[in-house]
PDB file of N, CA and C in Angstrom:
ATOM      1  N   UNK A  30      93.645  19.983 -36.748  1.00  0.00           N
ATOM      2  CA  UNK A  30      92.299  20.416 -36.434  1.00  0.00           C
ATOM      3  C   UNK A  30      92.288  20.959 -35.006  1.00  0.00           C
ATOM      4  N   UNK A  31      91.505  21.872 -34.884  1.00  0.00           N
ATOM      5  CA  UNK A  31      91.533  23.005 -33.521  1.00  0.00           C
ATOM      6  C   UNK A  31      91.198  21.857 -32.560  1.00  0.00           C
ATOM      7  N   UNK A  32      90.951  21.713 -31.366  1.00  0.00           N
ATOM      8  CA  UNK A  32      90.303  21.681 -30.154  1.00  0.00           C
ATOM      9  C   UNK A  32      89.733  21.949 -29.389  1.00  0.00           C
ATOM     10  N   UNK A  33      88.456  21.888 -29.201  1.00  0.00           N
ATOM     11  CA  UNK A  33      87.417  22.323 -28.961  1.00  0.00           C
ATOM     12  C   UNK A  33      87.809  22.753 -27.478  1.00  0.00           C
ATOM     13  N   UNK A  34      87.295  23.835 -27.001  1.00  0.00           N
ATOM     14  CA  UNK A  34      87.763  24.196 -25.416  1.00  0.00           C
ATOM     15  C   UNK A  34      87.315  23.205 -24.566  1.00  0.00           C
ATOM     16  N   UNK A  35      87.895  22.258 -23.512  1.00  0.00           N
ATOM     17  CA  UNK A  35      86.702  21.565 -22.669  1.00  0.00           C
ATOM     18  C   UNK A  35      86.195  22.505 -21.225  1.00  0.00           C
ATOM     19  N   UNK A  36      85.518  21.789 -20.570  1.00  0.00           N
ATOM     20  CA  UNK A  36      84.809  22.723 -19.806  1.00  0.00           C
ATOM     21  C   UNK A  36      85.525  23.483 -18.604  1.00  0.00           C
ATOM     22  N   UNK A  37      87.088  22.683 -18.099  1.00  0.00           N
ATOM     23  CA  UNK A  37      87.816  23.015 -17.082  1.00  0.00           C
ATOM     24  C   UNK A  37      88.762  24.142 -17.821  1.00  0.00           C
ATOM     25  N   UNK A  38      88.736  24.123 -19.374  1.00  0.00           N
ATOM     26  CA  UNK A  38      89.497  25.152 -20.310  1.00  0.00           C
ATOM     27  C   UNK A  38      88.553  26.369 -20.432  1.00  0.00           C
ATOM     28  N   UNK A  39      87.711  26.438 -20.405  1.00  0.00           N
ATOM     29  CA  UNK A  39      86.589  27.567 -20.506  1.00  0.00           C
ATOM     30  C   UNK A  39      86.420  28.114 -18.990  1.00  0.00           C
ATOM     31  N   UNK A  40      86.749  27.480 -18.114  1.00  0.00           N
ATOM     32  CA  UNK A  40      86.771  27.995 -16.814  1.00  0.00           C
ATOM     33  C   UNK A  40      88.043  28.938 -16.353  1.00  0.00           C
ATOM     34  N   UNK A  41      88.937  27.905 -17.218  1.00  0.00           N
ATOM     35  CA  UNK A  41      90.297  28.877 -16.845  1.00  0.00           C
ATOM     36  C   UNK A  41      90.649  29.929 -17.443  1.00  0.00           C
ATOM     37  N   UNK A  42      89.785  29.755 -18.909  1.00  0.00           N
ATOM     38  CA  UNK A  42      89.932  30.813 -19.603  1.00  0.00           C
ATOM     39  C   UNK A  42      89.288  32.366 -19.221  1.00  0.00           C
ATOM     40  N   UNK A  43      88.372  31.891 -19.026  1.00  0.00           N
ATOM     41  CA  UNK A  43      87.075  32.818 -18.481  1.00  0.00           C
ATOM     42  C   UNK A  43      88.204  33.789 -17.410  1.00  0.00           C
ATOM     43  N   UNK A  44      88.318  33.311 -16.533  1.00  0.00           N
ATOM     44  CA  UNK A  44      88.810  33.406 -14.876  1.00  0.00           C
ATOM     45  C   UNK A  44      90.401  34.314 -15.390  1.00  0.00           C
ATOM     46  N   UNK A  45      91.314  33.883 -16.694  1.00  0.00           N
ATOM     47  CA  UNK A  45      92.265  34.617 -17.042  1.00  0.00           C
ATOM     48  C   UNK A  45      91.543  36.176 -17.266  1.00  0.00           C
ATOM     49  N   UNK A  46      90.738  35.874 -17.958  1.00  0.00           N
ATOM     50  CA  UNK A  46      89.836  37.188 -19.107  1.00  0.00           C
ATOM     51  C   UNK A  46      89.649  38.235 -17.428  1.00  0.00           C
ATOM     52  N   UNK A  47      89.033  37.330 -16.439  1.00  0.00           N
ATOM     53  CA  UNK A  47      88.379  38.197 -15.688  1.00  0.00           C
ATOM     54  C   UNK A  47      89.848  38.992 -14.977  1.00  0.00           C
ATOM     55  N   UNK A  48      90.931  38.591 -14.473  1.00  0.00           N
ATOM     56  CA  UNK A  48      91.939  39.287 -14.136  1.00  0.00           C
ATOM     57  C   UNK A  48      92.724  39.864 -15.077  1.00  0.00           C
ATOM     58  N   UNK A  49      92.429  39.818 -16.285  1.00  0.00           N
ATOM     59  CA  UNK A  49      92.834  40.795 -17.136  1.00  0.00           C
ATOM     60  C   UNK A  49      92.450  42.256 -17.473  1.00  0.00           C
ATOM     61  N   UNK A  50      91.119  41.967 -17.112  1.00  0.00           N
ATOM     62  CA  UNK A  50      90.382  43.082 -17.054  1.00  0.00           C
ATOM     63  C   UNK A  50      90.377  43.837 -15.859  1.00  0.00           C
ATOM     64  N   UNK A  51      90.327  43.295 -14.219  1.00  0.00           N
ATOM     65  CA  UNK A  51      91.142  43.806 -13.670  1.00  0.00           C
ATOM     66  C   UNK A  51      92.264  44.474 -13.821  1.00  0.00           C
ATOM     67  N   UNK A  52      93.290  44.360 -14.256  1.00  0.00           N
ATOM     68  CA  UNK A  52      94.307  44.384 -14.098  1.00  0.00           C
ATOM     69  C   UNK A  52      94.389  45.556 -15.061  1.00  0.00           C
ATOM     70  N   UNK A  53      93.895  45.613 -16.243  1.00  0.00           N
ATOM     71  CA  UNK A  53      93.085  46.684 -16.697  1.00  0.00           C
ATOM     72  C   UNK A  53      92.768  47.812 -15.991  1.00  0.00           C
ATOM     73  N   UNK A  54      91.672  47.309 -15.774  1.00  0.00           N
ATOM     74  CA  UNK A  54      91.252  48.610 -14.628  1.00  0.00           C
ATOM     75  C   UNK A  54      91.967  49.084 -13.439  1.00  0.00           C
ATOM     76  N   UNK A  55      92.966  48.597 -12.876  1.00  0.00           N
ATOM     77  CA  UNK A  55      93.627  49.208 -12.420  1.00  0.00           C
ATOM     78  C   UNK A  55      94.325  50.201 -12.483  1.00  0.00           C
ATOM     79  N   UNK A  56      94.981  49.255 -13.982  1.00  0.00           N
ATOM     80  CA  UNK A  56      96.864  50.509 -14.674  1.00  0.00           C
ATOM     81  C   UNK A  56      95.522  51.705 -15.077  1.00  0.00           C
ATOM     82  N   UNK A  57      94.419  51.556 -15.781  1.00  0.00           N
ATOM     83  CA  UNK A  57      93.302  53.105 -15.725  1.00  0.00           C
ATOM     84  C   UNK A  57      93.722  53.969 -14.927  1.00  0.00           C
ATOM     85  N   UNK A  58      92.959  53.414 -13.541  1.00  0.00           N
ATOM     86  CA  UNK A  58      92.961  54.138 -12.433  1.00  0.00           C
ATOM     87  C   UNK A  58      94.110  55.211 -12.077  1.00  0.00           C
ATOM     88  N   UNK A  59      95.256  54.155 -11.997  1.00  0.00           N
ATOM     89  CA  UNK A  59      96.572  54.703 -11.644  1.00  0.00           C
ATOM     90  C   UNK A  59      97.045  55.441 -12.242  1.00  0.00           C
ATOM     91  N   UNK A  60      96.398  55.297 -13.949  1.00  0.00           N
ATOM     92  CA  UNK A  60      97.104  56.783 -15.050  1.00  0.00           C
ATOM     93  C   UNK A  60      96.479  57.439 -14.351  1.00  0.00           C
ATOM     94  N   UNK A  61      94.753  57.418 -14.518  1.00  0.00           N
ATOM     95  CA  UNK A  61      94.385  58.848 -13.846  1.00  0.00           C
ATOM     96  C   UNK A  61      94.710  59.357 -13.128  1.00  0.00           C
ATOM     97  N   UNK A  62      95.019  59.386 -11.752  1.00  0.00           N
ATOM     98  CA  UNK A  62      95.033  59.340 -10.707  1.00  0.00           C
ATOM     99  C   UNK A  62      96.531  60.035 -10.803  1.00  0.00           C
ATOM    100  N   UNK A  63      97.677  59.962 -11.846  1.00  0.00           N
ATOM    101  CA  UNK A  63      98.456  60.514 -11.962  1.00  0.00           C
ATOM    102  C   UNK A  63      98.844  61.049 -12.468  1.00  0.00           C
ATOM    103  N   UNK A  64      97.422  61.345 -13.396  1.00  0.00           N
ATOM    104  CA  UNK A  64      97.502  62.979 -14.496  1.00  0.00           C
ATOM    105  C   UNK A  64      96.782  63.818 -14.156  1.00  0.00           C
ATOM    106  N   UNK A  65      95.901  63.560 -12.603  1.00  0.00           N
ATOM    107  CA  UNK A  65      94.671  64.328 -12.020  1.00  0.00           C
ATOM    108  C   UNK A  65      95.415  64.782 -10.623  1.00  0.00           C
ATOM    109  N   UNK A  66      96.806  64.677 -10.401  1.00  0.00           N
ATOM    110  CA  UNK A  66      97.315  64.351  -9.201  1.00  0.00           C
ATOM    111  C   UNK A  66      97.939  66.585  -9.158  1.00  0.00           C
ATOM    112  N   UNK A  67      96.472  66.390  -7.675  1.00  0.00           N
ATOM    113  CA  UNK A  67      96.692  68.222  -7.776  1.00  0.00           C
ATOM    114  C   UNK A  67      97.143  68.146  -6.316  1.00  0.00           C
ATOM    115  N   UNK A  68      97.546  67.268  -5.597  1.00  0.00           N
ATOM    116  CA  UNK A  68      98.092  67.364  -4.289  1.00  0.00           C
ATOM    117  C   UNK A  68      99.654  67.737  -4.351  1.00  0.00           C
ATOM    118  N   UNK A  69     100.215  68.420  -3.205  1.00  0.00           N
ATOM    119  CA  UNK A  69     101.615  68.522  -2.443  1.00  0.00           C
ATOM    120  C   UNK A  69     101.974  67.432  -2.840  1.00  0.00           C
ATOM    121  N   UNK A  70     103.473  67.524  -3.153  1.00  0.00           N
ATOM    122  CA  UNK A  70     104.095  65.926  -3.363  1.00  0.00           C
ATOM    123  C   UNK A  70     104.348  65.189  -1.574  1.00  0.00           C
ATOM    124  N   UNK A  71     103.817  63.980  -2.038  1.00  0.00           N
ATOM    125  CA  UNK A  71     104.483  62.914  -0.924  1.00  0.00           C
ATOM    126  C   UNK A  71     102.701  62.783  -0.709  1.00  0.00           C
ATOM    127  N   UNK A  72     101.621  63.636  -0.858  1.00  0.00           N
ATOM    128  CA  UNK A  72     100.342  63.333  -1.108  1.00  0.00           C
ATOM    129  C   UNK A  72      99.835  62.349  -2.218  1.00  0.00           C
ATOM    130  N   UNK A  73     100.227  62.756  -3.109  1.00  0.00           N
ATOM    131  CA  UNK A  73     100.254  62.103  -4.611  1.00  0.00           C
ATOM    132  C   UNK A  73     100.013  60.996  -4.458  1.00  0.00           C
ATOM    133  N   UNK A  74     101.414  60.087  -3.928  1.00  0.00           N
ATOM    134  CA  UNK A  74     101.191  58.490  -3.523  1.00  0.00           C
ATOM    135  C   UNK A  74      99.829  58.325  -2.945  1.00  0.00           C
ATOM    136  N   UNK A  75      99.589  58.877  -1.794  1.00  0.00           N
ATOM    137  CA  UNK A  75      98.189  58.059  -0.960  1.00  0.00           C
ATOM    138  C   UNK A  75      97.323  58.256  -1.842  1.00  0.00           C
ATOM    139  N   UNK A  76      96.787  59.420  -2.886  1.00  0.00           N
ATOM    140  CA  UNK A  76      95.924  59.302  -3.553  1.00  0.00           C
ATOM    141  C   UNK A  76      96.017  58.209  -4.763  1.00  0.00           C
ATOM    142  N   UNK A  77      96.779  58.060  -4.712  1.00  0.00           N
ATOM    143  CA  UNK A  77      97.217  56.808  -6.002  1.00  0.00           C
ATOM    144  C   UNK A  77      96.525  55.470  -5.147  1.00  0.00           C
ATOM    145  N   UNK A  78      97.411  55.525  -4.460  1.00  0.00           N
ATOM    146  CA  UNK A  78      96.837  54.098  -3.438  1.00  0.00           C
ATOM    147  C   UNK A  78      95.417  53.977  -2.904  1.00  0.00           C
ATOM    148  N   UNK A  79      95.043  55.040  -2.631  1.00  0.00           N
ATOM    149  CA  UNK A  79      92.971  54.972  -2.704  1.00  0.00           C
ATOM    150  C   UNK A  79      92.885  54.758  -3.825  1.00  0.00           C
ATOM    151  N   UNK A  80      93.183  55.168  -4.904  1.00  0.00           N
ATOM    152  CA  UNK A  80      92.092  55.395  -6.018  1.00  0.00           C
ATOM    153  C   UNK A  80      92.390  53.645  -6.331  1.00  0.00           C
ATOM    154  N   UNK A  81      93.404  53.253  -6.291  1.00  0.00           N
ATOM    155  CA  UNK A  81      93.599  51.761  -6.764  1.00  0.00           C
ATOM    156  C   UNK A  81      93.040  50.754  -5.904  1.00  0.00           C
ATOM    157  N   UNK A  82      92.708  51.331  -4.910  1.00  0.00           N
ATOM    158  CA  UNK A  82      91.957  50.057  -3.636  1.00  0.00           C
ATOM    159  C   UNK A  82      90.484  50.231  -4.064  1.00  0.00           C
ATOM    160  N   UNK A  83      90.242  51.570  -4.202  1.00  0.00           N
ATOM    161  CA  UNK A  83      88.538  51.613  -4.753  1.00  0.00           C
ATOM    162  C   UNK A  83      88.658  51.184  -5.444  1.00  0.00           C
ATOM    163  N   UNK A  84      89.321  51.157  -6.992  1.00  0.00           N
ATOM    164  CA  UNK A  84      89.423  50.230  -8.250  1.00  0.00           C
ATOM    165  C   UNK A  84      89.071  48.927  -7.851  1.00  0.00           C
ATOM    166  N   UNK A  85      90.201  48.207  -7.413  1.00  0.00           N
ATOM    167  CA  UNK A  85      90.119  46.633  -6.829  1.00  0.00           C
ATOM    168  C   UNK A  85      89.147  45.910  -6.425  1.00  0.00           C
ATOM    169  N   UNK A  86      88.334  47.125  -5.136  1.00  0.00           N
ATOM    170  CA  UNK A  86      87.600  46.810  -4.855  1.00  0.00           C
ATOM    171  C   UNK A  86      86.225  46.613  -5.300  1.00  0.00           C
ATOM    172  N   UNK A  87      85.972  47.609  -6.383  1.00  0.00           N
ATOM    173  CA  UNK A  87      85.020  47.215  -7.348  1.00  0.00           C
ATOM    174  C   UNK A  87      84.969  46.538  -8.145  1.00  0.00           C
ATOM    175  N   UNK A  88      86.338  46.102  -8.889  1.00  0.00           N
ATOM    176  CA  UNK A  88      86.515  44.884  -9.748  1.00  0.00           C
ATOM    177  C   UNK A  88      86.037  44.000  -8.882  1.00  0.00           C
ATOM    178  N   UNK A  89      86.626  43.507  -7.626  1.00  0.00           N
ATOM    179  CA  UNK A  89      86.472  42.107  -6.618  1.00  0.00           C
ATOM    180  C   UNK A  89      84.733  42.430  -6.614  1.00  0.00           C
ATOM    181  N   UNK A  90      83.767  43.181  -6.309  1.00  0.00           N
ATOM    182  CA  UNK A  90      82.529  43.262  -6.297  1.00  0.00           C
ATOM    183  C   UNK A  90      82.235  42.672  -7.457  1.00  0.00           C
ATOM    184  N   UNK A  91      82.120  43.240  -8.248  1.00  0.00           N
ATOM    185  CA  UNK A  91      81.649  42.532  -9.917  1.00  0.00           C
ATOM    186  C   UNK A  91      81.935  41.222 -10.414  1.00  0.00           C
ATOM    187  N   UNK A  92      83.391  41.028  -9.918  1.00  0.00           N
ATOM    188  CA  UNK A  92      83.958  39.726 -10.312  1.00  0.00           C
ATOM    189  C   UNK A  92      83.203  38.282  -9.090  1.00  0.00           C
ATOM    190  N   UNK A  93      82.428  38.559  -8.102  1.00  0.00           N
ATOM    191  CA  UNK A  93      81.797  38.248  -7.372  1.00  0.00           C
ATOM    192  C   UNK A  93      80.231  37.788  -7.691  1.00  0.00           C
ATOM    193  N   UNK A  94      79.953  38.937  -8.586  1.00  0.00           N
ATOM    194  CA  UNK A  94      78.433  38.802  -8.738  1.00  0.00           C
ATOM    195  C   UNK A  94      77.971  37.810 -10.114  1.00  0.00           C
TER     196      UNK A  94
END
Protein backbone atom coordinates (compact mmCIF):
# COMPACT_ATOMS: atom_id res chain seq x y z
CA UNK A 1 0.00 0.00 0.00
CA UNK A 2 1.31 3.55 -1.19
CA UNK A 3 2.34 6.12 1.44
CA UNK A 4 0.83 8.89 1.88
CA UNK A 5 3.37 11.96 1.32
CA UNK A 6 4.09 13.47 4.90
CA UNK A 7 4.41 17.06 5.24
CA UNK A 8 8.46 17.37 5.27
CA UNK A 9 7.91 14.98 1.85
CA UNK A 10 5.61 17.49 0.19
CA UNK A 11 8.04 20.18 1.04
CA UNK A 12 10.85 18.48 -0.53
CA UNK A 13 8.96 17.51 -3.17
CA UNK A 14 7.49 20.76 -4.01
CA UNK A 15 11.10 22.56 -3.67
CA UNK A 16 12.55 19.52 -6.26
CA UNK A 17 9.50 20.49 -8.81
CA UNK A 18 10.49 24.17 -8.24
CA UNK A 19 14.30 23.65 -9.46
CA UNK A 20 13.24 21.61 -12.06
CA UNK A 21 11.47 24.01 -13.60
CA UNK A 22 14.18 26.27 -13.25
CA UNK A 23 16.44 24.37 -14.60
CA UNK A 24 13.99 24.16 -17.34
CA UNK A 25 13.91 27.46 -18.00
CA UNK A 26 17.16 27.90 -18.29
CA UNK A 27 18.40 24.96 -20.95
CA UNK A 28 15.07 27.31 -22.92
CA UNK A 29 16.87 30.26 -22.65
CA UNK A 30 20.23 28.97 -23.67
CA UNK A 31 18.66 27.08 -26.86
CA UNK A 32 17.35 30.34 -27.75
CA UNK A 33 19.81 32.39 -27.25
CA UNK A 34 21.80 30.00 -29.49
CA UNK A 35 19.61 29.74 -32.41
CA UNK A 36 18.96 33.68 -32.19
CA UNK A 37 22.77 34.17 -31.80
CA UNK A 38 23.34 37.10 -34.71
CA UNK A 39 26.54 38.42 -33.02
CA UNK A 40 30.51 38.16 -34.19
CA UNK A 41 31.78 35.03 -32.66
CA UNK A 42 33.43 35.33 -29.15
CA UNK A 43 30.08 37.75 -28.71
CA UNK A 44 27.80 34.82 -28.78
CA UNK A 45 29.03 33.59 -25.31
CA UNK A 46 28.22 36.97 -23.38
CA UNK A 47 24.90 36.94 -24.93
CA UNK A 48 24.30 33.45 -23.78
CA UNK A 49 25.44 34.40 -20.33
CA UNK A 50 22.88 37.50 -20.05
CA UNK A 51 20.18 35.83 -21.40
CA UNK A 52 20.73 32.96 -18.66
CA UNK A 53 21.28 35.44 -15.67
CA UNK A 54 17.97 37.25 -16.75
CA UNK A 55 16.46 33.70 -16.88
CA UNK A 56 17.71 32.85 -13.25
CA UNK A 57 16.94 35.78 -12.19
CA UNK A 58 13.39 35.66 -12.88
CA UNK A 59 12.99 32.16 -11.89
CA UNK A 60 14.74 33.28 -8.27
CA UNK A 61 11.89 36.25 -8.37
CA UNK A 62 8.94 33.90 -8.77
CA UNK A 63 10.38 31.15 -6.83
CA UNK A 64 10.41 33.89 -4.00
CA UNK A 65 6.95 35.08 -4.26
Amino acid sequence: MPQVATHPDAERIADNLRKTTELTELGLTLRQAMLAQTHPQGQGIVQVMHEIRLAKEQAWRQGRS
